Amino acid sequence: MKTTAKVAGYELRDVLRSRWLIGYSLFFLIVTDALFRFGGGGEKALLSLINVVLFLIPLVAIVFSTVYLYAAREFIELLLTQPIRRRQVFGGLYLGLALPLSLGFVAAVVIPFIVHDGIATARAGTFAALLITGIALTFIFTALAFLIVARTEDRLKGLGIAVGLWLFLAVLYDGLVLLLISIMADHPLERPLLALMLANPMDLARVGLLLQFDVAALLGYTGALMQKFFGRSMGVAVTSVAMASWILLPLLAGMRAFQKKDF
Amino acid sequence: MIDARDVSKSFGKLRVLDRLSLSIKPARITGLVGPNAAGKTTLAKIILGLTSPDAGTIEIAGTPVGPDESYRSRIGYMPQLARFPDNLSARELFSMLTDLRAPARDLDEELIERFSFEGALDKPIRVLSGGTRQKVNAVIAFLFAPDLLILDEPTAGLDPVSSGILKDKVLAEKSFGKTFLLTSHIMSELDELADDVAFINEGKVAFMGAVTELKKMTRQSSLERAIAEMMKRGAAA
């Protein structure tokens, strides 16, 4: 555990100095600030921020991590030739990427929130939910990047899979779900649709957040189903557990692949 | 120091190592030579635990190479291609590795002094030249005073002065009883440094023994010609 923390610590120092991470944080800072300035009250600004969080965080987490890991290939080999376990190297690398990415996001959202006195105009619960969802998405898509890199030798192919996966989950998935609904209009679709929503971490994050914000108009079909099926608080619990499994499953699969990998 | 028994490794259909057995003596410098794609790097990676063999065993001074990582505390490795995190400085890298290894012995910082790094150790590694990075790479291999050093093309990219410093260091450490496994495509360099040669061809050891013996056997005066002779015979057989 100590060794894992050491690996993570040094990598964190490296990542925090990366221009890409600084650019990412600045972008979030400017967007959040603009939303508070022009978007009216805090609650509205947070609601607008949801879409940025939902699309941008997964994209940056998966692309940044994939590129970083491929570039760090020789450095990872150097770490693996040290008298430490592969599991420790893997854990350290993962935390060393997921933590600074989360930190960059949290800092860039919290600072404008405080500056614009968001505490007075928005509920603390919804703000916390937004932060937690952003962090969870960072951890999920960083874990997916580890899985992709551990299983794909070719850098370009790996990066292609990463971007493709994001495109699929962010854009294509909803289209396919809509297609399914229109084709199967005569059948009861509640349960399969709920399952489909749980199977996409970005959908899951959106529904979880909108349940938290309690804006029925924005919930959409799956969100409304979720509310009907589980009720609001139970719905939040179910989405939380599903999000946690979305971190753990790719991470464990990635760790297995990493431990067996020939470098 | 290194005892490999019947080590086999295939990548897909390609059989890289084919029941390779090899014994490397302590306190000697062994040059690992062979044609391209003969399995030299794969062997080095298996010794380091980067790659796992399909069959066979390797022992380092009696400790098997396997899931227990402690044997690696006795090994220093200098990879062919040195790339480090862009935004860390060399000095941060040294302290990171020292932190991770928690070495029982004193650090061997001789190379840091001998290579004239000047301010380079505190700059981000990304701005260092290829040669300077290779020097950092060499420092890391020797830093923890390991018993066994695996050097992959150690002088590639180094200027003649630095290359001389590194070779002197290798010879000095050998005289203190350190074991070296060295790959190089510069045969004159191996001629200068190596006591033994392990000639690997098509995943097997074609010759293992003293450099003088190989020269006698092939009736050549330089290692370069002796190896060329071995390759020709290999192709003829």
Short mmCIF file of N, CA and C in Angstrom, two decimals, chain A residues 3 6-7 10-11 13-15 17-19 68 70-86 88 155 260-263, chain B residues 9 11 45 48-52 69-70 72-73 75 77 79 81-89 92-93 95-97 99-101 126 140 144:
data_model
loop_
_atom_site.label_atom_id
_atom_site.label_comp_id
_atom_site.label_asym_id
_atom_site.label_seq_id
_atom_site.Cartn_x
_atom_site.Cartn_y
_atom_site.Cartn_z
N THR A 3 3.95 1.45 -1.06
CA THR A 3 4.63 1.56 -2.34
C THR A 3 3.69 2.15 -3.39
N LYS A 6 3.56 5.76 -3.01
CA LYS A 6 4.78 6.42 -3.49
C LYS A 6 4.76 6.58 -5.01
N VAL A 7 4.41 5.49 -5.71
CA VAL A 7 4.32 5.57 -7.18
C VAL A 7 3.32 6.65 -7.56
N TYR A 10 4.64 10.38 -7.02
CA TYR A 10 5.57 10.93 -8.00
C TYR A 10 4.89 11.16 -9.34
N GLU A 11 4.00 10.22 -9.72
CA GLU A 11 3.31 10.39 -10.99
C GLU A 11 2.39 11.61 -10.92
N ARG A 13 2.86 14.29 -9.30
CA ARG A 13 3.68 15.48 -9.52
C ARG A 13 3.92 15.70 -11.01
N ASP A 14 4.16 14.62 -11.72
CA ASP A 14 4.40 14.73 -13.16
C ASP A 14 3.14 15.22 -13.87
N VAL A 15 1.99 14.58 -13.55
CA VAL A 15 0.74 14.91 -14.25
C VAL A 15 0.28 16.34 -13.93
N ARG A 17 1.96 18.87 -13.53
CA ARG A 17 2.72 19.87 -14.27
C ARG A 17 2.43 19.79 -15.77
N SER A 18 1.58 18.85 -16.17
CA SER A 18 1.31 18.69 -17.60
C SER A 18 0.47 19.85 -18.11
N ARG A 19 0.85 20.36 -19.28
CA ARG A 19 0.11 21.50 -19.85
C ARG A 19 -1.32 21.12 -20.19
N TYR A 68 -1.21 9.20 -22.09
CA TYR A 68 -0.19 9.21 -21.04
C TYR A 68 0.41 7.82 -20.86
N TYR A 70 0.49 5.22 -22.92
CA TYR A 70 1.32 4.76 -24.04
C TYR A 70 2.66 5.48 -24.02
N ALA A 71 2.67 6.78 -23.71
CA ALA A 71 3.93 7.52 -23.68
C ALA A 71 4.80 7.05 -22.52
N ALA A 72 4.19 6.55 -21.47
CA ALA A 72 4.95 6.15 -20.28
C ALA A 72 5.40 4.69 -20.34
N ARG A 73 5.22 4.07 -21.49
CA ARG A 73 5.53 2.64 -21.63
C ARG A 73 6.93 2.27 -21.07
N GLU A 74 7.97 3.01 -21.49
CA GLU A 74 9.32 2.67 -21.05
C GLU A 74 9.48 2.95 -19.56
N PHE A 75 8.81 4.00 -19.10
CA PHE A 75 8.89 4.31 -17.67
C PHE A 75 8.19 3.22 -16.85
N ILE A 76 7.08 2.71 -17.35
CA ILE A 76 6.39 1.62 -16.65
C ILE A 76 7.30 0.39 -16.60
N GLU A 77 8.01 0.13 -17.70
CA GLU A 77 8.95 -0.99 -17.70
C GLU A 77 10.02 -0.79 -16.64
N LEU A 78 10.52 0.46 -16.55
CA LEU A 78 11.54 0.74 -15.53
C LEU A 78 10.98 0.46 -14.13
N LEU A 79 9.74 0.87 -13.89
CA LEU A 79 9.13 0.62 -12.58
C LEU A 79 8.99 -0.88 -12.32
N LEU A 80 8.65 -1.62 -13.38
CA LEU A 80 8.42 -3.05 -13.21
C LEU A 80 9.73 -3.81 -12.96
N THR A 81 10.88 -3.22 -13.33
CA THR A 81 12.14 -3.90 -13.05
C THR A 81 12.63 -3.60 -11.63
N GLN A 82 11.91 -2.77 -10.91
CA GLN A 82 12.26 -2.51 -9.51
C GLN A 82 11.66 -3.62 -8.65
N PRO A 83 12.21 -3.81 -7.46
CA PRO A 83 11.66 -4.87 -6.60
C PRO A 83 10.31 -4.50 -5.99
N ILE A 84 9.34 -4.21 -6.83
CA ILE A 84 7.99 -3.96 -6.33
C ILE A 84 7.01 -4.79 -7.15
N ARG A 85 5.82 -5.01 -6.60
CA ARG A 85 4.86 -5.87 -7.27
C ARG A 85 4.15 -5.14 -8.39
N ARG A 86 3.72 -5.92 -9.36
CA ARG A 86 2.98 -5.33 -10.47
C ARG A 86 1.71 -4.65 -10.00
N GLN A 88 1.21 -3.15 -7.28
CA GLN A 88 1.53 -1.84 -6.70
C GLN A 88 1.80 -0.81 -7.79
N ARG A 155 -0.44 1.63 -30.35
CA ARG A 155 -0.88 2.90 -29.77
C ARG A 155 -2.06 3.52 -30.50
N LYS A 260 -0.74 -9.98 -16.36
CA LYS A 260 -0.34 -11.06 -17.26
C LYS A 260 0.47 -10.56 -18.44
N LYS A 261 0.47 -9.25 -18.64
CA LYS A 261 1.04 -8.67 -19.87
C LYS A 261 2.54 -8.92 -19.99
N ASP A 262 2.98 -9.19 -21.23
CA ASP A 262 4.40 -9.26 -21.52
C ASP A 262 4.87 -7.91 -22.02
N PHE A 263 5.81 -7.32 -21.29
CA PHE A 263 6.30 -6.00 -21.70
C PHE A 263 7.51 -6.15 -22.63
N LYS B 9 9.66 -19.44 -25.03
CA LYS B 9 8.69 -18.35 -25.10
C LYS B 9 8.27 -18.16 -26.54
N PHE B 11 5.65 -15.80 -29.09
CA PHE B 11 4.68 -14.72 -29.26
C PHE B 11 3.80 -15.11 -30.44
N LYS B 45 14.36 -9.63 -20.79
CA LYS B 45 13.08 -9.25 -20.19
C LYS B 45 12.53 -10.35 -19.28
N LEU B 48 14.31 -10.14 -16.04
CA LEU B 48 13.84 -8.99 -15.26
C LEU B 48 12.39 -9.14 -14.79
N GLY B 49 11.71 -10.18 -15.27
CA GLY B 49 10.33 -10.36 -14.87
C GLY B 49 9.34 -9.51 -15.66
N LEU B 50 9.80 -8.89 -16.75
CA LEU B 50 8.89 -8.10 -17.57
C LEU B 50 8.02 -9.00 -18.43
N THR B 51 8.58 -10.13 -18.80
CA THR B 51 7.88 -11.08 -19.65
C THR B 51 7.93 -12.41 -18.93
N SER B 52 6.83 -13.18 -18.99
CA SER B 52 6.88 -14.47 -18.32
C SER B 52 7.07 -15.59 -19.34
N GLU B 69 8.90 -10.61 -5.88
CA GLU B 69 9.64 -9.57 -6.58
C GLU B 69 10.99 -9.24 -5.94
N SER B 70 11.30 -9.83 -4.75
CA SER B 70 12.45 -9.36 -4.00
C SER B 70 13.77 -9.58 -4.74
N ARG B 72 14.57 -8.84 -7.55
CA ARG B 72 14.92 -7.72 -8.41
C ARG B 72 15.70 -6.63 -7.68
N SER B 73 15.74 -6.70 -6.33
CA SER B 73 16.52 -5.70 -5.60
C SER B 73 18.02 -5.92 -5.85
N ILE B 75 19.21 -6.51 -8.90
CA ILE B 75 19.47 -6.27 -10.32
C ILE B 75 19.40 -4.79 -10.65
N TYR B 77 19.19 -2.35 -14.10
CA TYR B 77 18.86 -2.53 -15.52
C TYR B 77 19.00 -1.21 -16.26
N PRO B 79 17.89 -0.01 -19.81
CA PRO B 79 17.21 -0.37 -21.06
C PRO B 79 17.81 0.37 -22.24
N LEU B 81 16.20 1.95 -24.61
CA LEU B 81 15.52 3.21 -24.87
C LEU B 81 15.12 3.80 -23.53
N ALA B 82 15.64 4.97 -23.24
CA ALA B 82 15.31 5.57 -21.95
C ALA B 82 14.29 6.67 -22.14
N ARG B 83 13.11 6.48 -21.61
CA ARG B 83 12.13 7.57 -21.59
C ARG B 83 11.57 7.65 -20.19
N PHE B 84 11.53 8.85 -19.68
CA PHE B 84 11.07 9.06 -18.31
C PHE B 84 9.92 10.05 -18.33
N PRO B 85 9.19 10.18 -17.20
CA PRO B 85 8.10 11.16 -17.18
C PRO B 85 8.60 12.54 -17.58
N ASP B 86 7.90 13.16 -18.49
CA ASP B 86 8.31 14.44 -19.08
C ASP B 86 8.60 15.54 -18.07
N ASN B 87 7.75 15.63 -17.07
CA ASN B 87 7.78 16.82 -16.23
C ASN B 87 8.54 16.65 -14.91
N LEU B 88 9.15 15.47 -14.74
CA LEU B 88 9.97 15.28 -13.54
C LEU B 88 11.41 15.60 -13.90
N SER B 89 12.21 15.97 -12.90
CA SER B 89 13.63 16.16 -13.14
C SER B 89 14.35 14.85 -12.81
N GLU B 92 14.52 14.16 -9.20
CA GLU B 92 13.26 13.62 -8.65
C GLU B 92 13.12 12.14 -8.96
N LEU B 93 13.56 11.77 -10.18
CA LEU B 93 13.50 10.37 -10.58
C LEU B 93 14.39 9.52 -9.67
N SER B 95 15.28 10.17 -6.61
CA SER B 95 14.72 10.05 -5.25
C SER B 95 13.47 9.17 -5.27
N MET B 96 12.74 9.18 -6.38
CA MET B 96 11.58 8.29 -6.48
C MET B 96 12.02 6.82 -6.40
N LEU B 97 13.05 6.47 -7.20
CA LEU B 97 13.49 5.08 -7.22
C LEU B 97 14.11 4.70 -5.88
N ASP B 99 13.24 5.92 -3.02
CA ASP B 99 12.07 5.73 -2.18
C ASP B 99 11.45 4.36 -2.36
N LEU B 100 11.33 3.95 -3.63
CA LEU B 100 10.66 2.68 -3.94
C LEU B 100 11.51 1.49 -3.53
N ARG B 101 12.82 1.58 -3.70
CA ARG B 101 13.67 0.42 -3.45
C ARG B 101 14.09 0.32 -2.00
N ARG B 126 12.17 16.18 -20.07
CA ARG B 126 11.72 16.42 -21.45
C ARG B 126 12.68 17.32 -22.23
N ILE B 140 21.01 5.34 -13.14
CA ILE B 140 19.97 4.56 -12.46
C ILE B 140 20.38 3.10 -12.33
N PHE B 144 21.97 1.67 -7.19
CA PHE B 144 21.67 0.89 -5.99
C PHE B 144 22.68 -0.22 -5.75
#
